[in-house]
Structures are given as C-alpha cells and as structure tokens.
C-alpha cells in the first residue's frame, strides 16, 4: 500500500558520492497488517544495481516493507524527481539526484538537516569538499556513501604498440597526441571516448573539469558568468575537436554507461571519467580489458 507523506528519503550522488537525507516525518500506517511500499527512483548505473541486489536482504530484515525500483536515465531522473519534490507530488519515497541540487533544495526548505545522526557517526570524518558540498549555512543535508574523482583510463597494449610512455601527470595536449597515434577506426578502435550526451550529470560533468584545467570557471567572484572567456573557448574547442577527430561515431549521444560499454569491449584507446569505473573495468566478469587496461 502507499502511505501519504511516508518517510521520504533523499539519496543523491556527488560525482559518484551517495547521500541520504530525510525529507518528511513518518506517518502511522492505517493497516498494520499490510506492507508499506517504498518506491525508489534511481539512476541507471552499476552502483544502483548493487543496491537493488540488497533489496531481498532488506525486506527480509523488515518484513513489513516492500521495495519498488524505478530506474531512469540520469537526465530524465533529474527532471522527474525535481518536479515531484517541488510539487510535493509524493511519487517517490527514495530519490537519487546529484549533489548540485542538495544545497539548492535545502535553501528552499525541501530538505531537513541531518542533525541527529547519532554518536557513532563522525561527520568530521567526511572529506571536507564533499561535506561542504552537501551543506547549507553550515548544516549537513545529506551524507555520502563514497567519494570519487576523475581518472584517465587507457589501453596498455595499444600504448605499448605505439611506443607511448605515460607520465605521472598527463596533460590534455598529450592526450590529443596519443589519440592521433592509436586511433584506428578501420579496425573498430577509436582514440578517445568522452561524455558527449547533453546534461548536467552527463557531458557537463566532464566539461567543467576540463574548463578548470584551462583556467576557466563558471562565475567570477561577483557571480557574473564567465563562459564567454578565452579559457572557455579554448577548452570547448579542444573538447569538440578531440571528439570529432578521434572519438567514436555518435559521441554526442554517449554518457557514462555508453562509454563504459565501448571501453570495456576494446573500442576506445582512452577514456576520462569517474574513478568508479576502475572497479568495473578491472572485473573480468564485466570487462574484456581487465588485463590490458591501465588506470592513470
């Protein structure tokens, strides 16, 4: 059965960081003998599959609760969950969104602060950038399951064949040079894979870090947009040129999952994305390149 205004839980991710935040207080059930159904709206990535796999264990430990999963592509998920929470629609009891929304939703009073986590939960043990990104006015509104950053993945076999030695701190201009050497579309191998699918949690996740590398940022210290600056123009020109010359066909439709599938089957020589992919690529059950891929 569905219970109006049941314990709504927000689960979000910060570049792969999982967060939990209570939205509303739990209401008493009208019929104790019936199960309470919690509907979970989540993004379609591998980590959420792991969570789904724990459903039976959770339901076994909580026999009065039934879990229902709604798995959505990230852009669709953000749109539907934002509309649902803003309108108090109540379609979902558990949500996964990005940490981009967490402080914004907190300022709009859509969330309640997590100020009763218990003595065993050490908030100060959280990585500072993650903790601050999930806070508003010094109050924490979500807690992470894990944190991650960007990583360069490359096929060691292709690099050795091309005589490429990767330094400890590779640069984007070096990546372009390497892509030109290993790009071999005639044999189904493309020099580089990058996120091209439009969306805040898709290509902008990569573009933002790329722009930072070129010295750019979204806003200046007076909160004026800075996207019409030389740094932005240089970064975007590099991004578009790299994918047009050395990326796979249809790169503008590829997000994390699409590039993971391409790289794990040997179709990409390089890939820059979240560190969460490392475990997937090194797993022989999920990747054909578990022995030939190097993480940089």
CSV table of C-alpha atoms in Angstrom, one decimal:
chain,number,residue,atom,x,y,z
A,1,UNK,CA,0.0,0.0,0.0
A,2,UNK,CA,1.1,3.6,-0.5
A,3,UNK,CA,1.2,5.8,2.7
A,4,UNK,CA,0.8,9.6,2.1
A,5,UNK,CA,3.8,11.6,3.3
A,6,UNK,CA,5.6,8.5,4.4
A,7,UNK,CA,9.3,8.7,5.5
A,8,UNK,CA,10.7,10.3,2.4
A,9,UNK,CA,14.4,9.7,1.9
A,10,UNK,CA,16.7,11.5,-0.5
A,11,UNK,CA,19.6,9.6,-1.9
A,12,UNK,CA,22.0,11.6,-4.0
A,13,UNK,CA,25.4,11.3,-5.6
A,14,UNK,CA,28.3,13.7,-5.7
A,15,UNK,CA,30.4,12.7,-8.7
A,16,UNK,CA,29.6,9.2,-7.5
A,17,UNK,CA,29.1,10.1,-3.9
A,18,UNK,CA,25.9,8.6,-2.4
A,19,UNK,CA,23.9,10.7,0.1
A,20,UNK,CA,21.0,10.2,2.3
A,21,UNK,CA,18.6,12.8,3.7
A,22,UNK,CA,15.2,12.6,5.4
A,23,UNK,CA,12.5,14.9,3.9
A,24,UNK,CA,9.4,14.2,5.9
A,25,UNK,CA,8.5,12.6,9.2
A,26,UNK,CA,6.9,9.1,9.1
A,27,UNK,CA,3.2,8.9,9.3
A,28,UNK,CA,1.5,6.0,11.1
A,29,UNK,CA,0.2,3.2,8.9
A,30,UNK,CA,-3.6,2.8,8.7
A,31,UNK,CA,-3.4,-1.0,8.5
A,32,UNK,CA,-0.6,-2.6,10.4
A,33,UNK,CA,-1.1,-6.0,8.7
A,34,UNK,CA,-0.3,-4.6,5.2
A,35,UNK,CA,3.1,-3.9,3.9
A,36,UNK,CA,4.4,-0.4,3.3
A,37,UNK,CA,5.7,0.0,-0.2
A,38,UNK,CA,8.7,2.3,-0.7
A,39,UNK,CA,9.2,3.5,-4.3
A,40,UNK,CA,12.8,4.2,-5.2
A,41,UNK,CA,13.7,6.4,-8.2
A,42,UNK,CA,17.3,5.9,-9.1
A,43,UNK,CA,19.8,6.4,-11.9
A,44,UNK,CA,20.7,3.6,-14.3
A,45,UNK,CA,24.3,2.9,-13.3
A,46,UNK,CA,26.1,-0.1,-11.9
A,47,UNK,CA,26.2,1.1,-8.2
A,48,UNK,CA,22.4,1.3,-8.2
A,49,UNK,CA,22.3,-2.3,-9.4
A,50,UNK,CA,24.3,-3.3,-6.3
A,51,UNK,CA,21.7,-1.5,-4.2
A,52,UNK,CA,18.9,-3.3,-5.9
A,53,UNK,CA,20.6,-6.6,-5.2
A,54,UNK,CA,20.4,-5.8,-1.4
A,55,UNK,CA,16.6,-5.5,-1.6
A,56,UNK,CA,15.8,-9.0,-0.5
A,57,UNK,CA,18.1,-8.8,2.5
A,58,UNK,CA,16.5,-5.5,3.5
A,59,UNK,CA,13.0,-6.9,3.0
A,60,UNK,CA,13.9,-10.0,5.0
A,61,UNK,CA,15.1,-7.9,7.9
A,62,UNK,CA,12.0,-5.6,7.5
A,63,UNK,CA,9.1,-7.9,6.5
A,64,UNK,CA,6.6,-5.1,6.7
A,65,UNK,CA,8.3,-3.1,4.0
A,66,UNK,CA,8.3,-3.8,0.2
A,67,UNK,CA,10.8,-2.0,-2.1
A,68,UNK,CA,9.8,-1.0,-5.7
A,69,UNK,CA,12.6,0.3,-8.0
A,70,UNK,CA,12.1,2.9,-10.8
A,71,UNK,CA,15.3,3.0,-12.8
A,72,UNK,CA,15.7,6.1,-15.1
A,73,UNK,CA,18.3,7.7,-17.3
A,74,UNK,CA,20.0,10.5,-15.5
A,75,UNK,CA,18.5,13.5,-17.3
A,76,UNK,CA,15.0,12.0,-17.0
A,77,UNK,CA,15.6,11.2,-13.4
A,78,UNK,CA,16.6,14.8,-12.5
A,79,UNK,CA,13.6,16.3,-14.3
A,80,UNK,CA,11.1,13.9,-12.7
A,81,UNK,CA,12.4,14.0,-9.2
A,82,UNK,CA,12.8,17.8,-9.1
A,83,UNK,CA,9.2,18.2,-10.3
A,84,UNK,CA,7.9,15.7,-7.8
A,85,UNK,CA,9.7,17.2,-4.8
A,86,UNK,CA,8.9,20.8,-5.7
A,87,UNK,CA,5.2,20.0,-6.1
A,88,UNK,CA,5.1,17.6,-3.1
A,89,UNK,CA,3.7,15.0,-5.5
A,90,UNK,CA,4.8,12.0,-3.5
A,91,UNK,CA,5.5,9.7,-6.4
A,92,UNK,CA,8.8,8.5,-4.8
A,93,UNK,CA,9.9,7.7,-1.3
A,94,UNK,CA,13.6,7.4,-2.1
A,95,UNK,CA,15.3,9.5,-4.7
A,96,UNK,CA,18.8,9.7,-6.2
A,97,UNK,CA,19.9,13.0,-7.5
A,98,UNK,CA,23.1,15.0,-7.8
A,99,UNK,CA,24.8,17.0,-5.1
A,100,UNK,CA,24.2,20.0,-7.3
A,101,UNK,CA,20.6,20.0,-6.1
A,102,UNK,CA,21.3,19.3,-2.4
A,103,UNK,CA,22.1,22.9,-1.2
A,104,UNK,CA,19.6,24.4,-3.6
A,105,UNK,CA,16.8,22.2,-2.3
A,106,UNK,CA,18.0,22.9,1.3
A,107,UNK,CA,17.7,26.6,0.8
A,108,UNK,CA,14.1,26.1,-0.5
A,109,UNK,CA,13.2,24.1,2.6
A,110,UNK,CA,12.6,20.9,0.7
A,111,UNK,CA,15.0,19.1,2.9
A,112,UNK,CA,15.6,18.8,6.7
A,113,UNK,CA,19.2,18.9,8.1
A,114,UNK,CA,20.8,15.7,9.3
A,115,UNK,CA,21.5,16.8,12.9
A,116,UNK,CA,20.6,13.5,14.6
A,117,UNK,CA,22.9,11.0,13.0
A,118,UNK,CA,23.9,9.5,16.4
A,119,UNK,CA,27.2,9.5,18.3
A,120,UNK,CA,28.7,6.7,16.2
A,121,UNK,CA,28.5,8.8,13.0
A,122,UNK,CA,31.5,11.1,12.8
A,123,UNK,CA,30.6,13.9,10.5
A,124,UNK,CA,34.1,15.4,10.7
A,125,UNK,CA,35.4,12.2,9.2
A,126,UNK,CA,33.8,13.1,5.9
A,127,UNK,CA,36.0,14.5,3.2
A,128,UNK,CA,35.8,18.3,3.6
A,129,UNK,CA,34.9,19.2,0.0
A,130,UNK,CA,32.1,16.6,0.0
A,131,UNK,CA,30.8,17.6,3.4
A,132,UNK,CA,30.7,21.3,2.4
A,133,UNK,CA,29.0,20.5,-1.0
A,134,UNK,CA,26.2,18.8,0.9
A,135,UNK,CA,25.7,21.6,3.4
A,136,UNK,CA,23.9,24.9,3.5
A,137,UNK,CA,24.6,27.5,6.2
A,138,UNK,CA,26.9,25.1,7.9
A,139,UNK,CA,24.2,22.4,8.3
A,140,UNK,CA,24.6,19.0,6.6
A,141,UNK,CA,21.6,17.9,4.5
A,142,UNK,CA,22.9,14.6,3.1
A,143,UNK,CA,25.6,12.0,3.9
A,144,UNK,CA,27.9,10.2,1.4
A,145,UNK,CA,28.4,6.5,0.9
A,146,UNK,CA,31.6,7.1,-1.1
A,147,UNK,CA,33.5,9.8,-3.0
A,148,UNK,CA,35.3,9.8,-6.3
A,149,UNK,CA,37.2,12.0,-8.7
A,150,UNK,CA,38.3,11.9,-12.4
A,151,UNK,CA,40.7,9.4,-13.9
A,152,UNK,CA,42.3,8.6,-17.2
A,153,UNK,CA,41.9,5.0,-18.4
A,154,UNK,CA,44.0,3.8,-21.3
A,155,UNK,CA,44.7,0.5,-23.1
A,156,UNK,CA,48.2,-0.5,-22.1
A,157,UNK,CA,48.5,-2.8,-25.2
A,158,UNK,CA,47.8,0.0,-27.6
A,159,UNK,CA,50.1,2.4,-25.9
A,160,UNK,CA,53.0,-0.1,-25.8
A,161,UNK,CA,52.5,-0.8,-29.5
A,162,UNK,CA,52.6,2.9,-30.3
A,163,UNK,CA,55.6,3.5,-28.1
A,164,UNK,CA,53.8,5.8,-25.8
A,165,UNK,CA,55.1,6.3,-22.2
A,166,UNK,CA,52.5,7.9,-19.9
A,167,UNK,CA,54.0,10.4,-17.4
A,168,UNK,CA,52.7,10.6,-13.8
A,169,UNK,CA,50.7,13.7,-14.6
A,170,UNK,CA,49.5,13.6,-18.2
A,171,UNK,CA,48.1,16.7,-19.9
A,172,UNK,CA,45.2,17.2,-22.3
A,173,UNK,CA,47.5,18.2,-25.2
A,174,UNK,CA,49.4,14.9,-24.7
A,175,UNK,CA,46.1,13.1,-24.8
A,176,UNK,CA,45.3,14.6,-28.2
A,177,UNK,CA,48.7,13.4,-29.5
A,178,UNK,CA,48.2,9.9,-28.1
A,179,UNK,CA,44.7,9.7,-29.6
A,180,UNK,CA,46.1,10.5,-33.0
A,181,UNK,CA,48.6,7.6,-32.7
A,182,UNK,CA,46.1,4.9,-31.6
A,183,UNK,CA,43.0,6.0,-33.5
A,184,UNK,CA,42.2,3.1,-35.9
A,185,UNK,CA,38.5,3.2,-36.9
A,186,UNK,CA,39.1,0.7,-39.7
A,187,UNK,CA,39.7,-1.9,-37.0
A,188,UNK,CA,37.0,-0.6,-34.7
A,189,UNK,CA,39.3,1.3,-32.3
A,190,UNK,CA,38.8,5.0,-31.5
A,191,UNK,CA,41.5,7.2,-30.0
A,192,UNK,CA,39.4,8.5,-27.1
A,193,UNK,CA,35.9,8.3,-25.5
A,194,UNK,CA,34.4,11.2,-23.6
A,195,UNK,CA,31.0,12.1,-22.4
A,196,UNK,CA,29.1,13.8,-25.2
A,197,UNK,CA,25.5,13.4,-24.1
A,198,UNK,CA,24.0,16.8,-23.1
A,199,UNK,CA,23.1,17.2,-19.4
A,200,UNK,CA,24.5,18.5,-16.1
A,201,UNK,CA,25.3,14.9,-14.9
A,202,UNK,CA,26.5,13.8,-18.4
A,203,UNK,CA,28.9,15.9,-20.5
A,204,UNK,CA,28.9,18.9,-18.2
A,205,UNK,CA,30.5,16.7,-15.5
A,206,UNK,CA,33.5,16.3,-17.8
A,207,UNK,CA,33.4,19.7,-19.4
A,208,UNK,CA,33.5,21.5,-16.0
A,209,UNK,CA,36.7,19.8,-15.0
A,210,UNK,CA,38.2,20.4,-18.5
A,211,UNK,CA,37.4,24.1,-18.3
A,212,UNK,CA,39.0,24.3,-14.8
A,213,UNK,CA,42.2,22.8,-16.3
A,214,UNK,CA,42.3,25.6,-18.8
A,215,UNK,CA,41.9,28.2,-16.1
A,216,UNK,CA,38.3,28.9,-16.6
A,217,UNK,CA,35.3,28.8,-14.2
A,218,UNK,CA,31.5,29.2,-14.4
A,219,UNK,CA,31.4,32.5,-12.4
A,220,UNK,CA,33.7,35.2,-11.2
A,221,UNK,CA,33.9,36.4,-7.6
A,222,UNK,CA,30.9,38.7,-8.2
A,223,UNK,CA,28.8,35.8,-9.5
A,224,UNK,CA,29.0,37.1,-13.1
A,225,UNK,CA,29.0,34.3,-15.8
A,226,UNK,CA,32.4,33.8,-17.4
A,227,UNK,CA,31.6,31.3,-20.1
A,228,UNK,CA,32.4,33.9,-22.8
A,229,UNK,CA,36.1,34.0,-22.0
A,230,UNK,CA,39.3,32.7,-23.8
A,231,UNK,CA,39.6,29.8,-21.3
A,232,UNK,CA,36.1,28.5,-22.0
A,233,UNK,CA,36.6,29.0,-25.8
A,234,UNK,CA,39.9,27.1,-25.8
A,235,UNK,CA,38.6,24.3,-23.6
A,236,UNK,CA,35.4,23.8,-25.6
A,237,UNK,CA,37.3,24.0,-28.9
A,238,UNK,CA,39.7,21.3,-27.7
A,239,UNK,CA,36.8,19.1,-26.5
A,240,UNK,CA,34.8,19.3,-29.8
A,241,UNK,CA,37.9,18.9,-32.0
A,242,UNK,CA,39.2,15.9,-30.0
A,243,UNK,CA,35.9,14.0,-30.2
A,244,UNK,CA,35.3,14.9,-33.9
A,245,UNK,CA,38.7,13.7,-34.9
A,246,UNK,CA,39.4,10.7,-32.6
A,247,UNK,CA,36.1,9.9,-31.0
A,248,UNK,CA,33.6,7.1,-31.9
A,249,UNK,CA,30.6,7.8,-34.1
A,250,UNK,CA,27.6,9.2,-32.3
A,251,UNK,CA,29.8,10.6,-29.5
A,252,UNK,CA,27.1,13.3,-28.8
A,253,UNK,CA,24.8,10.5,-27.5
A,254,UNK,CA,27.3,8.8,-25.2
A,255,UNK,CA,27.3,9.2,-21.4
A,256,UNK,CA,29.0,7.2,-18.7
A,257,UNK,CA,27.2,3.9,-19.4
A,258,UNK,CA,27.7,4.1,-23.2
A,259,UNK,CA,31.4,4.9,-22.9
A,260,UNK,CA,31.8,2.2,-20.3
A,261,UNK,CA,30.4,-0.3,-22.8
A,262,UNK,CA,32.7,0.9,-25.5
A,263,UNK,CA,35.8,0.9,-23.5
A,264,UNK,CA,35.2,-2.4,-21.8
A,265,UNK,CA,34.9,-4.1,-25.2
A,266,UNK,CA,38.1,-2.6,-26.5
A,267,UNK,CA,36.7,0.1,-28.8
A,268,UNK,CA,38.3,3.0,-27.1
A,269,UNK,CA,42.0,3.6,-26.6
A,270,UNK,CA,41.5,6.2,-23.8
A,271,UNK,CA,38.7,7.4,-21.6
A,272,UNK,CA,38.5,10.1,-19.0
A,273,UNK,CA,35.7,9.6,-16.4
A,274,UNK,CA,34.8,8.9,-12.8
A,275,UNK,CA,37.0,6.6,-10.7
A,276,UNK,CA,34.0,4.3,-10.1
A,277,UNK,CA,34.7,2.8,-13.5
A,278,UNK,CA,38.0,1.4,-12.3
A,279,UNK,CA,36.4,-1.5,-10.4
A,280,UNK,CA,34.2,-2.3,-13.3
A,281,UNK,CA,37.0,-2.3,-15.9
A,282,UNK,CA,39.2,-4.5,-13.7
A,283,UNK,CA,36.5,-7.1,-13.2
A,284,UNK,CA,36.9,-9.9,-15.8
A,285,UNK,CA,33.2,-10.7,-15.5
A,286,UNK,CA,32.3,-7.2,-16.7
A,287,UNK,CA,35.2,-6.2,-18.9
A,288,UNK,CA,37.1,-7.8,-21.8
A,289,UNK,CA,40.1,-5.5,-20.9
A,290,UNK,CA,40.6,-6.4,-17.3
A,291,UNK,CA,44.2,-7.3,-18.0
A,292,UNK,CA,45.1,-4.7,-20.7
A,293,UNK,CA,43.7,-1.6,-19.2
A,294,UNK,CA,45.8,0.7,-17.0
A,295,UNK,CA,44.3,3.3,-14.7
A,296,UNK,CA,46.1,6.7,-14.6
